[in-house]
mmCIF file of C-alpha atoms in Angstrom:
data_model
loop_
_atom_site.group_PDB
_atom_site.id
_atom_site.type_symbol
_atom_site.label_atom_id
_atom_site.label_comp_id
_atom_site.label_asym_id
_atom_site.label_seq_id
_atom_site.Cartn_x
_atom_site.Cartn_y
_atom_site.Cartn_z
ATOM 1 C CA UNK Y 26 0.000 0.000 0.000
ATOM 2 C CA UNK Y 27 1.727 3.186 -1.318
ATOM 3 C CA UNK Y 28 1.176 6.655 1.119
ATOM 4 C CA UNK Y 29 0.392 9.489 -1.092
ATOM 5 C CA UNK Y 30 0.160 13.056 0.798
ATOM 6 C CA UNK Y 31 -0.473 10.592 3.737
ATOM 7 C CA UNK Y 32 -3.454 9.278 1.848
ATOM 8 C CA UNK Y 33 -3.508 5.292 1.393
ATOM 9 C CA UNK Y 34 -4.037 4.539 -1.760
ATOM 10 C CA UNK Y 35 -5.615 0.913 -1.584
ATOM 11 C CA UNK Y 36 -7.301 1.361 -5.404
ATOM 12 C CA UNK Y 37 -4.389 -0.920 -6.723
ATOM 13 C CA UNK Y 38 -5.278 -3.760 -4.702
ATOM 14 C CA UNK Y 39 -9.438 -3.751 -5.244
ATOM 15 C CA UNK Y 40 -10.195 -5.973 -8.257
ATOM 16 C CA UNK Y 41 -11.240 -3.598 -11.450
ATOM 17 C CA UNK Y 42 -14.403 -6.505 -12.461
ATOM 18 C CA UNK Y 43 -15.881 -9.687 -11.024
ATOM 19 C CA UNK Y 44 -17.786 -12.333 -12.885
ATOM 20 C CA UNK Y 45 -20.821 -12.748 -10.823
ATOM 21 C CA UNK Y 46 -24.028 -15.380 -12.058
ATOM 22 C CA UNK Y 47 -28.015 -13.773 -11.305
ATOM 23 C CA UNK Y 48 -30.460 -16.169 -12.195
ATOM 24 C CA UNK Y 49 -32.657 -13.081 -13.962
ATOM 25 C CA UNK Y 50 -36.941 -14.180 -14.300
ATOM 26 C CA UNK Y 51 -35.934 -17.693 -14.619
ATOM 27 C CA UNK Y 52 -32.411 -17.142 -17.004
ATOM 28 C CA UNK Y 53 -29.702 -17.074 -15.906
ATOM 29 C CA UNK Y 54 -27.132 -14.367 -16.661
ATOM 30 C CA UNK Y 55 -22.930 -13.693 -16.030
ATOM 31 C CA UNK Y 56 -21.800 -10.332 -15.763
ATOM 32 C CA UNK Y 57 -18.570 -8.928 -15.387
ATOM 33 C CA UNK Y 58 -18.857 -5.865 -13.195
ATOM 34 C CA UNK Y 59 -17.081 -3.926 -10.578
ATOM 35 C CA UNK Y 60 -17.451 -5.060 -7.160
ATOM 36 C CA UNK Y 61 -19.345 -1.374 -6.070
ATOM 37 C CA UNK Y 62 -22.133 -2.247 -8.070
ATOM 38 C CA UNK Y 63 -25.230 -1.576 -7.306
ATOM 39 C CA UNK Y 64 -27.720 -5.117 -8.123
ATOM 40 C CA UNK Y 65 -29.798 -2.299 -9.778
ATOM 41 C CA UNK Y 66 -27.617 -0.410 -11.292
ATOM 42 C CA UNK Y 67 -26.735 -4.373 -12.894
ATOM 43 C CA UNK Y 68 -30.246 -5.010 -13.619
ATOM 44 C CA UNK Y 69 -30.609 -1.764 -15.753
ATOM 45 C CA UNK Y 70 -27.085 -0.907 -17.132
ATOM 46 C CA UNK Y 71 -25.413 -4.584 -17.654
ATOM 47 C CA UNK Y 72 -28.828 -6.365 -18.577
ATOM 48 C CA UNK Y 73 -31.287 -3.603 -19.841
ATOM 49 C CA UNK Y 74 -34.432 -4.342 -17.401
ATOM 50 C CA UNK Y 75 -35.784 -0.628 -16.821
ATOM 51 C CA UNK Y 76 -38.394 -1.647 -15.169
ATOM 52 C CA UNK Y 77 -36.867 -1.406 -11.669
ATOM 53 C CA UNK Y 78 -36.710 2.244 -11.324
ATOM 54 C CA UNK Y 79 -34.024 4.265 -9.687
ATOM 55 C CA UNK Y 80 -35.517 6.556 -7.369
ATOM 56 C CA UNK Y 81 -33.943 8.193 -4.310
ATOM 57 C CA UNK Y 82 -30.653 5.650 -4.886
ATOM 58 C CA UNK Y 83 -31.046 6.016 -0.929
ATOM 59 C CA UNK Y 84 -33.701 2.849 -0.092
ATOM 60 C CA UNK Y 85 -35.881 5.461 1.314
ATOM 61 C CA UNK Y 86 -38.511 5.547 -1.772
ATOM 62 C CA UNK Y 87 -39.047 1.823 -2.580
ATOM 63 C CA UNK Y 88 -38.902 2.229 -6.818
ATOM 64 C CA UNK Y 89 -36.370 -0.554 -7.128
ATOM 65 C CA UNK Y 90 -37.693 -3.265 -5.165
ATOM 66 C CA UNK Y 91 -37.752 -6.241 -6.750
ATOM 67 C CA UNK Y 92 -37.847 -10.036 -5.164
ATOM 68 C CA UNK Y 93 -34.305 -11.555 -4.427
ATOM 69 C CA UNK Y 94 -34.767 -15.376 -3.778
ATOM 70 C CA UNK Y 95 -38.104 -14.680 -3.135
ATOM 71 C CA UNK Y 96 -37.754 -11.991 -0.746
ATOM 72 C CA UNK Y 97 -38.422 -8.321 -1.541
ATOM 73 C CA UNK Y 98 -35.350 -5.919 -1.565
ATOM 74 C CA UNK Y 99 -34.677 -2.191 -2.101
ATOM 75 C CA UNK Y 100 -31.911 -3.055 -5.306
ATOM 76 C CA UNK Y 101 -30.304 0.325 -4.540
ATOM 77 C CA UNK Y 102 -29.203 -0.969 -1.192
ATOM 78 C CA UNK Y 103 -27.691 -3.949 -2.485
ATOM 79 C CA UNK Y 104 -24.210 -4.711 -3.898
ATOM 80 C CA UNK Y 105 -24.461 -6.963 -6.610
ATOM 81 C CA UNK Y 106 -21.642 -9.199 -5.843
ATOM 82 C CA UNK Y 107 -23.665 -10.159 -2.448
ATOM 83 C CA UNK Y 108 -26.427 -11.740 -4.754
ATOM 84 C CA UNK Y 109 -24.029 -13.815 -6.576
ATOM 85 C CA UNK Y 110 -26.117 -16.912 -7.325
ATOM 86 C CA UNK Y 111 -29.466 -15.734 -6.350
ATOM 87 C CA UNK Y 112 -32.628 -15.972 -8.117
ATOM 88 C CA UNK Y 113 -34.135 -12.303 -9.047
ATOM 89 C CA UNK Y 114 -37.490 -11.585 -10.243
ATOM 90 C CA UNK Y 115 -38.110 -8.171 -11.507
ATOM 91 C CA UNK Y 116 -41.254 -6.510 -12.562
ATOM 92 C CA UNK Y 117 -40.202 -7.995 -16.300
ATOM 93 C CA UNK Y 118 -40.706 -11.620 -14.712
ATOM 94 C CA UNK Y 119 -44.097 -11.567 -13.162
ATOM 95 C CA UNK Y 120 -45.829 -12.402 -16.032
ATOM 96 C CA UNK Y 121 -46.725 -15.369 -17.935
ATOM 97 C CA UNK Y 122 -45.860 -14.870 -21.182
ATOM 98 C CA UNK Y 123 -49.064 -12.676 -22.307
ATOM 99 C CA UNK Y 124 -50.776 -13.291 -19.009
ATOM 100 C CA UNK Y 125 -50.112 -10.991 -16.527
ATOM 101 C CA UNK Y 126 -49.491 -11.705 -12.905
ATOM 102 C CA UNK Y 127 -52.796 -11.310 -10.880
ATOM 103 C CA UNK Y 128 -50.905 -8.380 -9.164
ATOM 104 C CA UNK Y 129 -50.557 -6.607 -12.196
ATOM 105 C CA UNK Y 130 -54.010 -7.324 -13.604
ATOM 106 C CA UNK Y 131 -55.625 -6.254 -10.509
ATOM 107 C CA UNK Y 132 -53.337 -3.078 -10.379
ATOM 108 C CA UNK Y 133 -54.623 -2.027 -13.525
ATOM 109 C CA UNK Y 134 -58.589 -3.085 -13.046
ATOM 110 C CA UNK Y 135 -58.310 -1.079 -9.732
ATOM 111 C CA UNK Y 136 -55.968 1.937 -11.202
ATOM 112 C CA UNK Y 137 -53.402 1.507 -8.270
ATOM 113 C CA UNK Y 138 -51.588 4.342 -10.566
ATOM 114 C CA UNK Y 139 -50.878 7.548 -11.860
ATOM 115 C CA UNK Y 140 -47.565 8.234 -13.275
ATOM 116 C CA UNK Y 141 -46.713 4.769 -12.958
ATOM 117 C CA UNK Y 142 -43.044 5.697 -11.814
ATOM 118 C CA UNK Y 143 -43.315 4.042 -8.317
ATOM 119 C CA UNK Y 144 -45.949 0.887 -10.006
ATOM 120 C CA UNK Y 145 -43.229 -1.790 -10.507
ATOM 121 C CA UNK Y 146 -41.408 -1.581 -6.930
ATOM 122 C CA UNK Y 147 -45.069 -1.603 -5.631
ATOM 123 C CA UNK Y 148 -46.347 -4.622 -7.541
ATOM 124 C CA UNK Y 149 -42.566 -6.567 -6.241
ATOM 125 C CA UNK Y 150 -43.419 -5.372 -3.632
ATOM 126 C CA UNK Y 151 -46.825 -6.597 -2.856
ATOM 127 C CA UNK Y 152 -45.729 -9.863 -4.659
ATOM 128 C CA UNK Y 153 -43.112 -10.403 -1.483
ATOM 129 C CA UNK Y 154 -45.896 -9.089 1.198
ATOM 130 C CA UNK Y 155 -48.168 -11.498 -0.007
ATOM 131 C CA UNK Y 156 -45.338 -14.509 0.065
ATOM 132 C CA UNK Y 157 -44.816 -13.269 3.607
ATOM 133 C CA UNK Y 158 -48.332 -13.861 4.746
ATOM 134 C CA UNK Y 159 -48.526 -11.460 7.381
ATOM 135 C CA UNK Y 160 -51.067 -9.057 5.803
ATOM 136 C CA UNK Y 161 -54.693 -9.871 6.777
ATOM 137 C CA UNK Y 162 -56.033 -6.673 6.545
ATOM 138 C CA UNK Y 163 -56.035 -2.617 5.134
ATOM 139 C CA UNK Y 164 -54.182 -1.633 7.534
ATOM 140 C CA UNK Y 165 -51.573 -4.595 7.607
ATOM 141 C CA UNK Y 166 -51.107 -3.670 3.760
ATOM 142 C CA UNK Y 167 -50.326 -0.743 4.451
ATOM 143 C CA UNK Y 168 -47.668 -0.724 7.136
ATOM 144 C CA UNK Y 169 -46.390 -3.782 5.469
ATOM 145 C CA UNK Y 170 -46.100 -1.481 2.027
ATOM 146 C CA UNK Y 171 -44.882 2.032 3.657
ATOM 147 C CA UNK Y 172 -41.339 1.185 2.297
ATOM 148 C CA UNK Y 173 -42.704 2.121 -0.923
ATOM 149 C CA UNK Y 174 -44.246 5.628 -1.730
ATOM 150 C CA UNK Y 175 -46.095 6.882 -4.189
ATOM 151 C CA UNK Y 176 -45.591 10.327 -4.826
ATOM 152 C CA UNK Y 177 -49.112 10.272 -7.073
ATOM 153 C CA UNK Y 178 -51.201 9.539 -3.746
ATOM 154 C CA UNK Y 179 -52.645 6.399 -5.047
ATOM 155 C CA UNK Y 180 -52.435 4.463 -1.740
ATOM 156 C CA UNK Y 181 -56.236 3.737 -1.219
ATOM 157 C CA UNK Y 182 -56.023 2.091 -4.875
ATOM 158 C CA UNK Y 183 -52.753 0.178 -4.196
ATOM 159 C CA UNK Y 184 -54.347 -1.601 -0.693
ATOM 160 C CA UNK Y 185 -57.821 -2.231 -2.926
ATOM 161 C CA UNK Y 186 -55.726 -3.598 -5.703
ATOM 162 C CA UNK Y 187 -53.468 -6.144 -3.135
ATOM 163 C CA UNK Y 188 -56.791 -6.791 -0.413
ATOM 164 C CA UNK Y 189 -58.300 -8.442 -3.881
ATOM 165 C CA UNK Y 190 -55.347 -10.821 -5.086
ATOM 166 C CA UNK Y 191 -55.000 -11.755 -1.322
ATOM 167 C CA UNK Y 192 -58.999 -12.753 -1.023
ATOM 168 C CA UNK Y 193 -59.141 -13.925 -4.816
ATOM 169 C CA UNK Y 194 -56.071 -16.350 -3.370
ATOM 170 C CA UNK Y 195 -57.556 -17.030 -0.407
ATOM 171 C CA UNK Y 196 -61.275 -18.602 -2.180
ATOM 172 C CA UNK Y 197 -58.820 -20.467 -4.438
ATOM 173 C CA UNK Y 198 -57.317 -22.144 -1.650
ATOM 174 C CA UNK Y 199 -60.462 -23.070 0.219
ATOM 175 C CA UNK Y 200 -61.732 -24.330 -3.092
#
């Protein structure tokens, strides 16, 4: 390590790229990136999937939450070299093919929207509340969701749009 103006310079010995494996809405995908990257900053730059939005880059807003092994995440929080290995669904992976996920679907029959900036962290999101299982009513959705704002105001839409998927899921499993 080389002193310079008393300064340690340590930039020598840090690795310029790592090879790193994401299993990306069911494919998987190498990337050769530097060690400081963000997973979302991977997810949009190194494998073009916009929909994860960049927000406050801070994990205060909740835009670029997607599901990590299942689990939701704020993306901006996360080094992708931590995730090596790990399965990641982004909003690009909920749906089937042409069929959307019922999240989605109900999203838009219940216009849990405006801009649609904050809409894909929200529907990951709710995707990883509901795998949780903790939310059994309005006001569980909501504390459960306050990681993720919506600058439009369309919270009253959002918790109609998730209470439905949750009972539609719920009469599907008693049936």
């Amino acid at each position: 390590m080389k002193l310079e103006n008393g300064v340690a310079d340590i930039s020598a010995s840090l690795p310029s790229k790592t090879l790193i494996t994401l299993k990306v809405n069911g494919t998987e995908k190498q990337m050769e990136i530097a060690p400081w990257t963000t997973l979302l900053d991977a997810l949009r730059e190194y494998l073009d999937l916009t929909g994860t939005k960049k927000g406050c880059d801070h994990g205060q807003c909740g835009a670029c939450t997607i599901l990590v092994d299942g689990k939701r995440i704020n993306s901006c929080l996360t080094l992708a070299i931590m995730k090596d290995d790990a399965e990641v669904t982004t909003i690009e992976g909920l749906a089937q093919g042409e069929v959307l996920h019922p999240l989605q679907q109900a999203f838009i029959e219940h216009d849990a929207f405006q801009c649609g900036y904050c809409t894909p962290g929200q529907i990951c999101s709710a995707v990883g509340l509901m795998a949780e299982g903790r939310a059994e009513t309005a006001d569980d959705i909501r504390e459960l969701m306050s990681g993720n704002i919506c600058r439009c105001g369309a919270y009253p839409n959002i918790v109609a749009a998730i209470q439905e998927v949750i009972q539609t899921g719920e009469r599907k499993a008693e049936q």
